[in-house]
Short mmCIF file of C-alpha atoms and ligand atoms in Angstrom, two decimals:
data_model
loop_
_atom_site.label_atom_id
_atom_site.label_comp_id
_atom_site.label_asym_id
_atom_site.label_seq_id
_atom_site.Cartn_x
_atom_site.Cartn_y
_atom_site.Cartn_z
CA MET A 122 -1.11 27.15 17.90
CA THR A 123 -3.65 29.56 19.34
CA LEU A 124 -5.19 32.09 16.97
CA SER A 125 -6.69 34.02 19.85
CA GLY A 126 -6.54 37.77 19.25
CA LYS A 127 -5.02 37.48 15.76
CA LYS A 128 -6.23 40.35 13.62
CA ILE A 129 -7.49 39.05 10.31
CA ILE A 130 -8.96 41.02 7.44
CA LEU A 131 -11.39 38.82 5.53
CA GLY A 132 -11.83 40.29 2.05
CA ILE A 133 -14.83 39.06 0.08
CA THR A 134 -15.19 39.71 -3.64
CA GLY A 135 -18.06 39.09 -6.03
CA GLY A 136 -18.34 35.40 -6.80
CA ILE A 137 -20.90 32.69 -6.03
CA ALA A 138 -18.47 31.22 -3.46
CA ALA A 139 -18.96 34.40 -1.36
CA TYR A 140 -21.57 32.54 0.70
CA LYS A 141 -18.83 30.13 1.87
CA ALA A 142 -16.94 33.10 3.34
CA ALA A 143 -19.54 33.08 6.13
CA GLN A 144 -18.43 29.57 7.09
CA LEU A 145 -14.75 30.61 7.05
CA LEU A 146 -15.66 33.59 9.23
CA ARG A 147 -17.34 31.25 11.74
CA LEU A 148 -14.23 29.06 11.92
CA LEU A 149 -12.05 32.12 12.55
CA LYS A 150 -14.39 33.49 15.19
CA LYS A 151 -14.59 30.10 16.93
CA SER A 152 -10.78 30.30 17.23
CA ASP A 153 -11.12 33.73 18.84
CA CYS A 154 -9.69 35.73 15.95
CA ASP A 155 -10.48 39.41 15.64
CA VAL A 156 -11.94 39.48 12.12
CA THR A 157 -12.69 42.59 10.09
CA VAL A 158 -14.77 41.86 7.02
CA VAL A 159 -14.13 44.01 3.94
CA MET A 160 -16.51 43.55 1.01
CA THR A 161 -16.48 44.79 -2.54
CA SER A 162 -19.79 46.11 -3.90
CA GLU A 163 -19.98 43.07 -6.21
CA ALA A 164 -19.71 40.74 -3.17
CA GLU A 165 -22.83 42.34 -1.72
CA LYS A 166 -24.82 40.92 -4.62
CA PHE A 167 -24.02 37.41 -3.31
CA ILE A 168 -24.12 37.80 0.49
CA THR A 169 -25.44 40.57 2.69
CA PRO A 170 -23.19 42.71 4.90
CA LEU A 171 -25.71 42.17 7.69
CA THR A 172 -25.01 38.41 7.80
CA LEU A 173 -21.28 39.04 8.00
CA GLN A 174 -21.69 41.78 10.58
CA ALA A 175 -23.72 39.43 12.78
CA LEU A 176 -21.10 36.68 12.46
CA SER A 177 -18.05 38.92 12.96
CA GLY A 178 -19.60 41.09 15.66
CA LYS A 179 -18.22 44.19 13.91
CA PRO A 180 -19.40 46.57 11.21
CA VAL A 181 -18.49 45.38 7.74
CA LEU A 182 -16.20 47.76 5.87
CA ARG A 183 -17.38 48.53 2.35
CA ASP A 184 -16.52 52.06 1.39
CA ILE A 185 -13.12 53.68 1.28
CA PHE A 186 -14.66 57.04 2.14
CA SER A 187 -16.82 55.82 5.02
CA GLY A 188 -14.13 55.96 7.72
CA THR A 189 -14.67 58.22 10.67
CA GLU A 190 -11.62 56.89 12.51
CA SER A 191 -8.00 57.75 11.73
CA ASN A 192 -9.00 61.04 10.11
CA GLY A 193 -11.02 59.04 7.61
CA ILE A 194 -7.99 57.15 6.25
CA ILE A 195 -9.66 53.83 6.87
CA HIS A 196 -7.64 51.71 4.44
CA ILE A 197 -4.35 52.73 6.07
CA SER A 198 -5.45 52.12 9.67
CA THR A 199 -7.10 48.78 8.84
CA ALA A 200 -4.15 47.61 6.72
CA SER A 201 -1.51 48.45 9.30
CA GLU A 202 -3.16 46.54 12.15
CA ALA A 203 -3.65 43.23 10.34
CA ASP A 204 -1.72 40.02 11.10
CA LEU A 205 -3.06 38.48 7.88
CA VAL A 206 -5.27 39.49 4.95
CA VAL A 207 -7.37 36.67 3.49
CA ILE A 208 -9.36 37.20 0.29
CA ALA A 209 -11.94 34.44 -0.13
CA PRO A 210 -13.27 34.25 -2.74
CA ALA A 211 -10.74 36.11 -4.87
CA THR A 212 -12.18 36.69 -8.34
CA ALA A 213 -10.11 36.84 -11.54
CA ASN A 214 -10.89 40.56 -11.68
CA THR A 215 -9.60 41.31 -8.17
CA ILE A 216 -6.51 39.13 -8.73
CA ALA A 217 -5.74 41.09 -11.92
CA LYS A 218 -6.21 44.42 -10.11
CA ILE A 219 -3.90 43.34 -7.28
CA ARG A 220 -1.25 42.21 -9.76
CA THR A 221 -1.23 45.64 -11.43
CA GLY A 222 -1.53 47.65 -8.20
CA ILE A 223 -4.97 49.08 -8.93
CA ALA A 224 -6.59 50.45 -5.75
CA ASP A 225 -10.12 51.36 -6.83
CA ASN A 226 -12.01 50.06 -3.78
CA LEU A 227 -11.40 49.63 -0.06
CA LEU A 228 -10.18 46.02 -0.37
CA THR A 229 -7.64 46.61 -3.16
CA SER A 230 -6.46 49.76 -1.35
CA ILE A 231 -5.87 47.73 1.84
CA VAL A 232 -3.91 45.18 -0.18
CA LEU A 233 -1.59 47.93 -1.42
CA ALA A 234 -1.27 49.49 2.01
CA THR A 235 -0.58 46.43 4.18
CA SER A 236 2.71 44.84 5.09
CA ALA A 237 0.90 41.72 6.41
CA LYS A 238 0.95 38.44 4.47
CA ILE A 239 -1.90 38.05 1.98
CA LEU A 240 -3.67 34.77 1.25
CA LEU A 241 -5.81 34.53 -1.88
CA ALA A 242 -8.42 31.81 -2.33
CA PRO A 243 -9.23 32.08 -6.06
CA ALA A 244 -12.70 31.14 -7.27
CA MET A 245 -13.79 31.34 -10.89
CA ASN A 246 -14.89 29.39 -13.93
CA ARG A 247 -12.31 26.83 -15.07
CA VAL A 248 -11.64 28.56 -18.41
CA MET A 249 -11.07 31.87 -16.63
CA TRP A 250 -8.67 30.16 -14.22
CA GLU A 251 -6.77 28.47 -17.06
CA ASN A 252 -6.61 31.67 -19.08
CA SER A 253 -2.97 32.67 -19.51
CA ALA A 254 -3.71 36.16 -18.15
CA THR A 255 -4.95 34.72 -14.83
CA GLN A 256 -2.12 32.18 -14.71
CA GLU A 257 0.46 34.89 -15.32
CA ASN A 258 -1.13 37.10 -12.63
CA ILE A 259 -0.97 34.25 -10.12
CA GLU A 260 2.67 33.47 -10.95
CA VAL A 261 3.67 37.13 -10.53
CA LEU A 262 1.79 37.38 -7.23
CA LYS A 263 3.41 34.17 -5.91
CA LYS A 264 6.84 35.63 -6.72
CA ARG A 265 5.88 38.75 -4.74
CA GLY A 266 5.14 36.55 -1.70
CA PHE A 267 1.36 36.25 -1.99
CA LEU A 268 0.04 32.91 -0.74
CA ILE A 269 -2.53 30.98 -2.71
CA SER A 270 -5.04 28.48 -1.32
CA GLY A 271 -6.50 26.32 -4.08
CA PRO A 272 -8.45 26.49 -6.27
CA ALA A 273 -10.10 23.08 -6.04
CA THR A 274 -11.46 20.89 -8.81
CA GLY A 275 -15.11 19.87 -9.14
CA PHE A 276 -18.54 20.98 -10.28
CA GLN A 277 -18.91 24.71 -10.80
CA ALA A 278 -21.95 26.95 -10.43
CA CYS A 279 -21.94 27.62 -14.19
CA GLY A 280 -22.34 23.88 -14.88
CA ASP A 281 -18.72 23.24 -15.87
CA ASN A 282 -16.59 20.62 -14.16
CA GLY A 283 -12.94 21.39 -13.58
CA ILE A 284 -10.46 23.49 -11.67
CA GLY A 285 -11.56 26.85 -10.28
CA ARG A 286 -13.84 26.14 -7.30
CA MET A 287 -12.92 27.92 -4.10
CA GLN A 288 -11.23 25.64 -1.55
CA GLU A 289 -13.52 24.49 1.24
CA PRO A 290 -13.56 26.90 4.23
CA GLN A 291 -11.90 24.27 6.48
CA GLU A 292 -8.98 23.94 4.02
CA ILE A 293 -8.53 27.72 3.84
CA PHE A 294 -8.70 27.82 7.64
CA ASP A 295 -5.97 25.13 7.86
CA ASP A 296 -3.80 27.22 5.51
CA ILE A 297 -4.35 30.26 7.74
CA ILE A 298 -3.15 28.28 10.78
CA THR A 299 -0.04 27.16 8.89
CA ILE A 300 0.78 30.69 7.74
CA LEU A 301 0.34 32.25 11.17
CA HIS A 302 2.29 29.41 12.73
CA GLN A 303 5.18 29.99 10.31
CA GLU A 304 5.07 33.70 11.10
CA SER A 305 5.34 33.02 14.81
CA VAL A 306 8.20 30.54 14.29
CA SER A 307 10.01 33.12 12.15
CA GLN A 308 9.57 35.73 14.87
CA LYS A 309 10.71 33.42 17.70
CA SER A 310 13.45 31.48 15.97
CA ALA A 311 14.27 33.61 12.95
CA GLY A 312 17.36 32.39 11.20
CA ILE A 313 18.56 30.03 13.95
CA LEU A 314 19.19 27.39 11.29
CA SER A 315 20.24 29.68 8.45
CA GLY A 316 23.26 28.37 6.59
CA ARG A 317 22.49 24.84 7.86
CA LYS A 318 21.36 21.88 5.80
CA VAL A 319 18.74 19.67 7.46
CA VAL A 320 17.71 16.30 6.01
CA ILE A 321 14.44 14.83 7.28
CA THR A 322 12.72 11.52 6.56
CA ALA A 323 8.95 11.24 6.97
CA GLY A 324 5.98 8.95 6.47
CA PRO A 325 5.93 5.18 6.05
CA THR A 326 7.79 3.03 3.59
CA ILE A 327 5.87 0.46 1.58
CA GLU A 328 7.41 -2.91 0.83
CA PRO A 329 5.80 -4.75 -2.10
CA LEU A 330 4.84 -8.42 -1.92
CA ASP A 331 3.50 -8.64 -5.46
CA PRO A 332 2.30 -6.09 -8.08
CA VAL A 333 -0.78 -5.17 -5.99
CA ARG A 334 0.07 -5.85 -2.34
CA PHE A 335 2.51 -4.38 0.12
CA ILE A 336 3.49 -4.24 3.82
CA SER A 337 3.37 -0.80 5.42
CA ASN A 338 2.33 1.05 8.58
CA ARG A 339 0.06 3.86 9.78
CA SER A 340 2.50 6.79 9.59
CA SER A 341 0.81 9.83 8.02
CA GLY A 342 3.96 11.93 7.65
CA LYS A 343 2.45 14.72 9.81
CA MET A 344 5.31 14.75 12.34
CA GLY A 345 8.07 14.81 9.71
CA TYR A 346 6.30 17.38 7.53
CA ALA A 347 5.78 19.64 10.58
CA ILE A 348 9.51 19.49 11.34
CA ALA A 349 10.34 20.25 7.70
CA GLU A 350 7.97 23.23 7.70
CA ALA A 351 9.58 24.59 10.88
CA ALA A 352 13.09 24.01 9.47
CA VAL A 353 12.25 26.17 6.44
CA ALA A 354 10.81 28.87 8.72
CA MET A 355 14.05 28.82 10.74
CA GLY A 356 16.11 29.42 7.62
CA ALA A 357 17.51 25.91 6.97
CA GLN A 358 18.16 24.43 3.56
CA THR A 359 15.69 21.61 4.04
CA VAL A 360 15.55 18.25 2.28
CA LEU A 361 12.40 16.22 2.95
CA ILE A 362 12.54 12.56 1.93
CA SER A 363 9.09 11.08 2.21
CA GLY A 364 7.32 7.79 1.81
CA PRO A 365 3.80 7.84 0.31
CA VAL A 366 1.47 10.15 2.26
CA SER A 367 -1.47 12.36 1.36
CA LEU A 368 0.16 15.63 2.48
CA SER A 369 1.56 18.31 0.19
CA PRO A 370 5.25 19.06 0.77
CA PRO A 371 5.73 22.32 2.70
CA ALA A 372 6.77 25.30 0.57
CA GLY A 373 10.52 25.79 0.38
CA VAL A 374 11.70 22.19 0.90
CA SER A 375 13.68 20.13 -1.60
CA PHE A 376 11.34 17.19 -1.84
CA ILE A 377 12.30 13.59 -2.64
CA SER A 378 9.48 11.08 -2.94
CA VAL A 379 10.26 7.40 -2.25
CA ASN A 380 8.34 4.18 -1.71
CA THR A 381 10.58 1.53 -0.19
CA ALA A 382 13.14 1.52 2.61
CA LEU A 383 15.87 0.82 0.06
CA GLU A 384 14.84 3.91 -1.96
CA MET A 385 14.72 5.97 1.24
CA HIS A 386 18.17 4.70 2.18
CA ASP A 387 19.63 5.72 -1.20
CA ALA A 388 18.00 9.17 -1.10
CA VAL A 389 19.29 9.78 2.46
CA MET A 390 22.83 8.67 1.66
CA ASN A 391 22.89 10.95 -1.40
CA SER A 392 21.60 13.89 0.66
CA ILE A 393 23.75 13.74 3.82
CA SER A 394 27.13 14.47 2.30
CA PRO A 395 27.25 17.18 3.35
CA ALA A 396 24.48 17.98 5.86
CA ASP A 397 24.48 19.49 9.35
CA VAL A 398 21.46 17.65 10.72
CA PHE A 399 19.69 14.36 9.99
CA ILE A 400 16.29 13.67 11.55
CA GLY A 401 14.76 10.22 11.04
CA THR A 402 11.04 10.71 11.60
CA ALA A 403 9.98 8.08 9.08
CA ALA A 404 8.46 4.80 10.19
CA VAL A 405 10.77 2.70 8.04
CA ALA A 406 9.67 -0.91 7.55
CA ASP A 407 12.19 -3.09 9.36
CA TYR A 408 11.59 -5.97 6.93
CA ARG A 409 10.85 -6.45 3.23
CA ALA A 410 9.83 -9.51 1.22
CA ALA A 411 12.82 -11.70 0.36
CA THR A 412 11.37 -12.03 -3.12
CA ILE A 413 8.66 -9.95 -4.75
CA SER A 414 6.29 -12.08 -6.78
CA PRO A 415 6.19 -10.68 -10.36
CA ILE A 416 2.54 -11.79 -10.62
CA LYS A 417 -0.38 -11.42 -8.22
CA ILE A 418 -0.22 -14.08 -5.50
CA LYS A 419 -3.34 -16.25 -5.99
CA LYS A 420 -5.53 -17.85 -3.39
CA SER A 421 -6.07 -21.57 -3.99
CA GLN A 422 -7.40 -24.66 -2.19
CA GLU A 423 -3.86 -26.02 -1.71
CA ASN A 424 -2.57 -22.65 -0.57
CA ARG A 425 -4.58 -22.44 2.70
CA GLU A 426 -1.56 -21.18 4.59
CA LEU A 427 0.79 -18.67 3.04
CA ASN A 428 4.30 -18.09 4.34
CA ILE A 429 6.15 -15.02 3.21
CA SER A 430 9.82 -14.86 3.91
CA LEU A 431 11.02 -11.43 5.08
CA ILE A 432 14.53 -10.04 5.23
CA GLN A 433 15.82 -7.06 7.16
CA ASN A 434 15.98 -3.60 5.59
CA PRO A 435 19.03 -1.43 6.16
CA ASP A 436 18.71 0.67 9.32
CA ILE A 437 19.01 4.15 7.83
CA LEU A 438 19.40 6.01 11.13
CA SER A 439 22.13 3.64 12.27
CA LEU A 440 23.97 3.88 8.94
CA VAL A 441 23.84 7.70 9.08
CA GLY A 442 25.00 7.61 12.72
CA HIS A 443 28.01 5.47 11.81
CA SER A 444 28.70 7.09 8.42
CA GLU A 445 31.97 8.81 7.57
CA HIS A 446 29.73 11.67 6.34
CA ARG A 447 27.93 11.81 9.69
CA PRO A 448 26.09 15.14 10.12
CA SER A 449 26.92 17.08 13.31
CA VAL A 450 23.55 16.18 14.82
CA VAL A 451 21.86 12.84 14.15
CA ALA A 452 18.36 12.52 15.58
CA GLY A 453 15.85 9.68 15.50
CA PHE A 454 12.39 8.94 16.78
CA ALA A 455 11.36 5.97 18.88
CA ALA A 456 7.78 4.84 18.43
CA GLU A 457 7.13 2.50 21.34
CA THR A 458 4.12 0.83 22.92
CA GLY A 459 5.91 0.33 26.27
CA ASN A 460 9.32 0.71 28.01
CA LEU A 461 9.89 3.98 26.17
CA GLU A 462 12.99 5.01 28.12
CA VAL A 463 14.73 1.62 27.88
CA TYR A 464 14.19 1.29 24.11
CA ALA A 465 14.94 4.95 23.35
CA LEU A 466 18.27 4.82 25.21
CA LYS A 467 19.13 1.54 23.46
CA LYS A 468 18.50 3.23 20.08
CA LEU A 469 20.56 6.24 21.10
CA THR A 470 23.58 4.01 21.74
CA GLU A 471 23.16 1.33 19.07
CA LYS A 472 22.39 3.78 16.26
CA ASN A 473 25.03 6.27 17.42
CA ALA A 474 22.44 9.06 17.50
CA ASP A 475 22.81 12.29 19.48
CA ILE A 476 19.17 12.59 20.30
CA ILE A 477 16.10 10.33 20.32
CA PHE A 478 12.59 11.75 20.46
CA GLY A 479 10.43 9.10 22.10
CA ASN A 480 6.69 8.88 21.54
CA ASP A 481 4.27 6.45 23.11
CA VAL A 482 2.28 5.10 20.17
CA SER A 483 0.04 2.91 22.36
CA ASP A 484 -2.02 6.08 22.95
CA GLN A 485 -4.09 6.51 19.78
CA SER A 486 -4.63 10.23 20.38
CA ILE A 487 -0.92 10.90 19.83
CA GLY A 488 1.79 9.33 17.65
CA PHE A 489 0.71 7.73 14.39
CA ASN A 490 -1.71 9.71 12.21
CA SER A 491 -2.88 12.13 14.90
CA ASP A 492 -2.51 15.92 14.82
CA GLN A 493 -0.97 15.92 18.28
CA ASN A 494 2.00 14.25 19.86
CA GLU A 495 3.78 14.08 23.19
CA ILE A 496 7.53 13.62 23.16
CA THR A 497 10.26 12.68 25.63
CA VAL A 498 13.70 13.84 24.57
CA PHE A 499 16.63 11.50 25.32
CA THR A 500 20.21 12.67 24.92
CA LYS A 501 23.49 11.07 26.05
CA ASN A 502 24.33 11.60 29.73
CA LYS A 503 21.46 14.03 30.33
CA LYS A 504 18.16 13.80 32.10
CA ALA A 505 15.20 13.10 29.81
CA VAL A 506 13.06 16.16 29.01
CA SER A 507 9.30 16.00 28.43
CA LEU A 508 7.63 18.05 25.72
CA PRO A 509 3.99 18.07 26.79
CA ARG A 510 1.13 17.19 24.48
CA SER A 511 0.62 19.75 21.74
CA SER A 512 0.18 19.98 18.00
CA LYS A 513 2.78 18.32 15.80
CA LYS A 514 3.43 21.76 14.26
CA GLU A 515 4.37 23.17 17.67
CA LEU A 516 6.45 20.12 18.53
CA GLY A 517 8.23 20.44 15.17
CA VAL A 518 9.49 23.83 16.34
CA ALA A 519 10.49 22.49 19.78
CA VAL A 520 12.38 19.56 18.20
CA LEU A 521 14.42 21.95 16.05
CA GLN A 522 15.07 24.33 18.94
CA PHE A 523 16.66 21.39 20.79
CA ILE A 524 18.74 20.50 17.77
CA ALA A 525 19.78 24.11 17.09
CA GLU A 526 21.16 24.32 20.65
CA MET A 527 23.30 21.22 20.00
CA LEU A 528 24.74 22.83 16.88
CA THR A 529 26.05 25.91 18.69
O1 PMT B 197 3.87 10.16 10.56
P1 PMT B 197 2.94 10.43 11.73
O2 PMT B 197 1.58 9.81 11.52
O3 PMT B 197 2.88 11.89 12.07
O4 PMT B 197 3.53 9.68 13.01
C1 PMT B 197 4.75 10.06 13.55
C2 PMT B 197 5.57 8.85 14.00
C3 PMT B 197 4.86 8.14 15.15
C4 PMT B 197 5.79 7.88 12.84
C5 PMT B 197 6.96 9.45 14.46
O5 PMT B 197 6.77 10.33 15.51
C6 PMT B 197 7.90 8.33 14.88
O6 PMT B 197 7.90 7.89 16.02
N1 PMT B 197 8.76 7.86 13.94
C7 PMT B 197 9.62 6.69 14.11
C8 PMT B 197 8.79 5.48 13.97
C9 PMT B 197 9.60 4.21 14.04
O7 PMT B 197 9.54 3.45 13.12
O8 PMT B 197 10.34 4.06 15.07
P2 PMT B 197 11.36 2.79 15.23
O9 PMT B 197 11.43 2.61 16.67
O10 PMT B 197 10.97 1.63 14.40
O11 PMT B 197 12.73 3.37 14.62
C10 PMT B 197 13.60 4.16 15.39
C11 PMT B 197 14.34 5.13 14.51
O12 PMT B 197 15.12 4.41 13.53
C12 PMT B 197 13.44 6.06 13.72
O13 PMT B 197 14.09 7.31 13.71
C13 PMT B 197 13.41 5.45 12.34
O14 PMT B 197 13.23 6.47 11.32
C14 PMT B 197 14.77 4.81 12.23
N2 PMT B 197 14.81 3.62 11.38
C15 PMT B 197 14.13 2.49 11.73
C16 PMT B 197 14.22 1.37 10.93
C17 PMT B 197 15.00 1.41 9.77
N3 PMT B 197 15.11 0.38 8.98
N4 PMT B 197 15.65 2.55 9.43
C18 PMT B 197 15.57 3.63 10.22
O15 PMT B 197 16.16 4.67 9.92
#
């Protein structure tokens, strides 16, 4: 999605990670965001307002009484215009103040006065982070709808090693994109799936050959996770059944982690009765080893050629399509390297699906493991529709808008 023109308040508090806020500011400015930097006086001991003013192209706000605009009520005017407030780094002290509603500087006053979402990127010593007071503050803030990015684990300025480092600016930036994307989905498609249960499969399956080897594929889960994230934003009760990937499940999904196609099959069958929508985004392995060696298969002089016998896995999409508990809309994906239309239409009929989203995986810049995709939508008796190349997050929304129309 485009961040152009989004109004972001970047709050900086007094921690050594304050210098990384400059990098986050650069990422936001490169995406054309309108960023207002608000610093606490402690933050100024770590990074100068002048640096941040030069990077943001605007005066840095530091003093609650400095406002000449809005009759001097600077915290109210700034707070009301924001699309998002990001506090990076957020110290233990500021987190505690926010939890208790203390408004003793411009930043904490803005936090009290805004109705925008607030993202905190905590940064502190590991013992301070693990302290039950901090943990309780974070839990309370999460329940109030605050969003938390990190903290990360690693070496700390004080010499400790553990959890408490501020997330890297790029990771905080990625979280900002996700939050603003969810906001825009909620505005455009608010509640269009509320009261509906959507079951989604994502990622690859892995099929073991022996205790250390397996057959798998290049699916990253990005497409399926993007759909799940959009489903939550549209109000659906969302079940995400995923093979092994390195993504974190989107907030608000019921998450089921699986490894093999057989495990994915069982999880899907348990989840679809009842469900309104099934979407098979996973790249399920078509075959598994007929027998899994209980010990590591060894290389030997006699064993110069190795034949592994494979047997077919159940076709989950087809079984859902033909199930007596068939959801109202059954959707699959077709990952093809050629003849997309022919194969997609064949899948539509053979698997008794209502909709097949075809993607051409011969193009490495879309499909497997990329952030973008390009989809052709095939439905029974209708002309195919092209969804032009865009981010998987945007396509996740488009996919569900198609499906929501079929439900009405
Ligand atoms: O995960 P990403 O890196 O973001 O990549 C996304 C993707 C390319 C994996 C995704 O967009 C996609 O195309 N998923 C389907 C990949 C695939 O395996 O297609 P297929 O043509 O083999 O299967 C067709 C459909 O049947 C799929 O909906 C699949 O989930 C389903 N299927 C296939 C085999 C099987 N045993 N059970 C199934 O349910």
